[in-house]
Amino acid sequence: NAGVTQTPKFRILKIGQSMTLQCTQDMNHNYMYWYRQDPGMGLKLIYYSVGAGITDKGEVPNGYNVSRSTTEDFPLRLELAAPSQTSVYFCASGQGQDTQYFGPGTRLTVL
Amino acid sequence: GNSVTQMEGPVTLSEEAFLTINCTYTATGYPSLFWYVQYPGEGLQLLLKATKADDKGSNKGFEATYRKETTSFHLEKGSVQVSDSAVYFCALSDLETGANNLFFGTGTRLTVIP
């Protein structure tokens, strides 16, 4: 049972480039989430999904897109990277009102 | 709206000292409350949780009690160890969306010195 896995671990982007952060969970959880963590701050919710084919915006969705074609995968897309998107990105999964399980994070720098 | 206010750090303690990290919240209704811990270079892990007023969550010697009257969920441990050095996040669940979205405090970095 790998839990929640994220790739890549680190990435440096130039302004205007695009990329996809991958997230996969093997716990058959319906709910999945993307958060960003800025230095010295708590995590803020970007997007979430309550099941395959269903996604919704969180607190800070601008500049990001998501899709959920399967229960296992919840990729996060950055279309036009900006310095303000430099952050650590965490994916999480959970079931209903239960605990959320977090991946190890992706550290993204936009220069 | 929902928000979590957490004691600012960093906090430095000697081994075996008593730990308190304060957390207060603002929420609509009665959310579940959580403490998550983040060890260096890792993702967040659930430390403990409480789902209703007066519930006490506990794990690994840490405790926190859900106090509705003071809207608080302070984290305590009687005797900290070097291995407890980490960043601690208080969080609440958003009941309105039905998706258990979490709102986090800013985190408190704890360093325990031998």
Coordinates of C-alpha atoms in Angstrom, one line a residue:
Chain A
N1 CA 0.0 0.0 0.0
A2 CA 1.9 3.1 -1.2
G3 CA -0.7 5.6 0.0
V4 CA -0.6 8.9 -1.9
T5 CA 2.3 9.4 -4.3
Q6 CA 3.3 12.6 -6.1
T7 CA 5.7 13.3 -9.0
P8 CA 7.9 15.0 -9.5
K9 CA 9.5 15.8 -6.1
F10 CA 11.2 19.0 -7.4
R11 CA 10.8 21.2 -10.5
I12 CA 12.0 24.5 -11.8
L13 CA 9.9 26.3 -14.4
K14 CA 10.4 29.4 -16.4
I15 CA 7.7 32.0 -16.5
G16 CA 5.0 31.1 -19.0
Q17 CA 5.9 27.4 -19.1
S18 CA 3.3 24.7 -18.3
M19 CA 3.4 21.5 -16.4
T20 CA 1.3 18.8 -14.7
L21 CA 1.8 17.6 -11.2
Q22 CA 0.8 14.0 -10.8
C23 CA -1.0 12.5 -7.8
T24 CA -2.1 8.9 -7.4
Q25 CA -3.7 7.1 -4.4
D26 CA -4.2 3.4 -4.0
M27 CA -6.6 3.5 -1.0
N28 CA -9.8 3.7 -3.1
H29 CA -10.7 7.0 -1.6
N30 CA -13.4 9.0 -3.3
Y31 CA -12.2 12.4 -2.1
M32 CA -8.9 14.0 -3.3
Y33 CA -7.4 17.4 -2.8
W34 CA -4.7 19.7 -3.9
Y35 CA -3.1 22.2 -1.5
R36 CA -0.3 24.7 -1.7
Q37 CA 2.0 25.6 1.1
D38 CA 3.8 28.9 1.0
P39 CA 6.7 29.6 3.3
G40 CA 5.6 30.2 6.9
M41 CA 2.0 29.7 6.0
G42 CA -0.6 27.0 6.4
L43 CA -1.9 25.0 3.5
K44 CA -4.5 26.5 1.2
L45 CA -6.9 24.4 -0.9
I46 CA -6.6 24.8 -4.6
Y47 CA -9.1 22.2 -6.0
Y48 CA -10.8 19.2 -4.7
S49 CA -12.8 16.2 -6.1
V50 CA -15.5 14.1 -4.4
G51 CA -15.3 11.4 -7.1
A52 CA -14.3 10.5 -10.6
G53 CA -15.6 13.1 -13.0
I54 CA -16.4 15.7 -10.3
T55 CA -14.1 18.6 -9.4
D56 CA -14.6 21.9 -7.7
K57 CA -12.6 25.0 -6.8
G58 CA -11.1 25.6 -3.4
E59 CA -9.8 28.8 -1.8
V60 CA -7.0 29.6 -4.4
P61 CA -7.9 28.1 -7.8
N62 CA -6.7 30.8 -10.1
G63 CA -3.9 29.7 -12.5
Y64 CA -4.6 26.0 -12.1
N65 CA -6.8 23.3 -13.6
V66 CA -7.6 19.7 -12.5
S67 CA -9.2 16.6 -13.9
R68 CA -10.4 13.4 -12.3
S69 CA -11.0 10.7 -14.9
T70 CA -10.3 7.8 -12.5
T71 CA -10.6 7.3 -8.7
E72 CA -6.9 6.9 -8.4
D73 CA -5.5 9.9 -10.2
F74 CA -5.9 13.6 -9.7
P75 CA -3.4 15.7 -11.8
L76 CA -2.9 19.4 -11.3
R77 CA -2.1 21.5 -14.3
L78 CA -0.3 24.8 -14.4
E79 CA -0.9 26.4 -17.8
L80 CA 1.2 29.6 -17.6
A81 CA 3.6 29.5 -14.7
A82 CA 4.1 32.7 -12.7
P83 CA 6.5 33.4 -9.9
S84 CA 3.5 33.6 -7.5
Q85 CA 3.0 29.9 -8.0
T86 CA 6.4 29.1 -6.4
S87 CA 5.3 26.9 -3.6
V88 CA 5.2 23.3 -2.2
Y89 CA 2.2 21.4 -3.5
F90 CA 0.5 18.6 -1.6
C91 CA -2.0 16.2 -2.8
A92 CA -4.3 14.4 -0.3
S93 CA -7.0 11.8 -0.3
G94 CA -9.7 10.8 2.1
Q95 CA -13.1 9.2 2.6
G96 CA -16.0 11.4 3.7
Q97 CA -15.4 13.1 7.0
D98 CA -12.5 10.9 7.9
T99 CA -8.8 11.7 7.9
Q100 CA -7.0 13.1 4.9
Y101 CA -3.8 11.3 3.9
F102 CA -1.1 13.5 2.3
G103 CA 1.6 12.8 -0.3
P104 CA 5.2 13.9 0.2
G105 CA 4.8 17.1 -1.8
T106 CA 6.2 18.7 -4.9
R107 CA 8.5 21.7 -4.5
L108 CA 8.0 24.0 -7.5
T109 CA 10.1 27.1 -8.3
V110 CA 9.1 29.5 -11.1
L111 CA 11.9 31.8 -12.3
Chain B
G1 CA -16.2 32.0 7.3
N2 CA -13.8 29.4 8.5
S3 CA -10.4 30.3 10.0
V4 CA -7.8 28.9 12.3
T5 CA -5.5 31.0 14.5
Q6 CA -2.4 29.3 15.8
M7 CA 0.3 30.2 18.2
E8 CA 3.2 31.6 16.3
G9 CA 6.6 30.0 16.6
P10 CA 9.2 28.9 16.6
V11 CA 9.1 27.2 19.9
T12 CA 12.3 25.8 21.4
L13 CA 12.1 23.5 24.4
S14 CA 14.5 21.2 26.3
E15 CA 13.8 17.5 26.3
E16 CA 11.2 16.5 28.9
A17 CA 9.7 20.0 29.0
F18 CA 5.9 20.5 28.9
L19 CA 4.5 21.7 25.5
T20 CA 1.4 23.8 24.8
I21 CA 0.6 25.1 21.3
N22 CA -2.5 27.2 21.2
C23 CA -5.2 27.0 18.5
T24 CA -8.5 28.9 18.3
Y25 CA -10.9 28.7 15.4
T26 CA -13.9 30.5 13.8
A27 CA -16.4 28.3 12.0
T28 CA -20.0 27.9 10.9
G29 CA -21.5 25.1 12.9
Y30 CA -19.4 22.5 14.7
P31 CA -16.6 21.3 12.6
S32 CA -14.2 18.5 13.3
L33 CA -10.8 19.6 14.6
F34 CA -7.4 18.2 13.8
W35 CA -3.7 18.5 14.6
Y36 CA -1.4 17.5 11.8
V37 CA 2.4 17.1 12.1
Q38 CA 5.0 17.7 9.4
Y39 CA 8.4 16.2 9.9
P40 CA 11.3 17.7 7.9
G41 CA 11.0 16.9 4.2
E42 CA 7.8 15.0 4.5
G43 CA 4.1 15.5 4.0
L44 CA 1.6 16.1 6.7
Q45 CA 0.4 13.3 9.0
L46 CA -2.6 13.2 11.2
L47 CA -1.6 13.5 14.8
L48 CA -5.0 13.5 16.5
K49 CA -8.5 14.7 15.9
A50 CA -11.8 15.4 17.7
T51 CA -15.2 15.4 16.1
K52 CA -17.5 17.0 18.7
A53 CA -17.4 19.3 21.7
D54 CA -15.6 18.0 24.8
D55 CA -14.0 15.2 22.8
K56 CA -10.3 14.6 23.6
G57 CA -8.0 13.5 20.8
S58 CA -4.8 11.8 21.9
N59 CA -1.9 10.1 20.2
K60 CA 1.8 9.5 21.0
G61 CA 1.5 11.4 24.3
F62 CA -0.1 14.4 22.7
E63 CA -3.6 15.5 23.7
A64 CA -6.1 18.2 22.6
T65 CA -9.6 18.9 23.8
Y66 CA -12.4 20.3 21.7
R67 CA -13.6 23.4 23.7
K68 CA -16.8 24.8 22.1
E69 CA -17.1 27.6 24.7
T70 CA -13.7 29.0 24.0
T71 CA -13.5 27.8 20.4
S72 CA -10.1 26.3 21.1
F73 CA -8.2 23.1 20.5
H74 CA -4.9 23.5 22.2
L75 CA -2.2 20.8 21.8
E76 CA -0.4 19.6 24.9
K77 CA 2.3 17.1 25.7
G78 CA 3.7 16.4 29.2
S79 CA 7.3 15.6 28.2
V80 CA 8.6 16.3 24.8
Q81 CA 11.4 14.3 23.1
V82 CA 13.9 15.3 20.4
S83 CA 12.0 13.2 17.9
D84 CA 8.9 15.5 18.4
S85 CA 10.8 18.3 16.5
A86 CA 8.5 19.1 13.6
V87 CA 5.9 21.7 12.4
Y88 CA 2.5 21.3 13.9
F89 CA -0.7 22.5 12.1
C90 CA -4.1 23.0 13.6
A91 CA -7.0 22.5 11.1
L92 CA -10.7 22.4 10.9
S93 CA -13.0 20.7 8.5
D94 CA -15.4 22.7 6.3
L95 CA -18.9 21.2 6.8
E96 CA -20.6 23.3 4.1
T97 CA -19.2 21.7 1.0
G98 CA -19.6 18.1 2.4
A99 CA -16.2 17.3 1.1
N100 CA -14.3 17.7 4.4
N101 CA -12.1 20.5 3.0
L102 CA -9.6 21.5 5.6
F103 CA -8.7 25.0 6.8
F104 CA -5.2 25.2 8.3
G105 CA -3.4 27.5 10.7
T106 CA 0.0 28.8 9.8
G107 CA 1.9 26.1 11.6
T108 CA 4.1 26.2 14.7
R109 CA 7.7 24.9 14.4
L110 CA 8.9 23.0 17.5
T111 CA 12.5 22.3 18.1
V112 CA 13.4 20.1 21.1
I113 CA 17.0 20.2 22.2
P114 CA 18.7 17.4 24.3

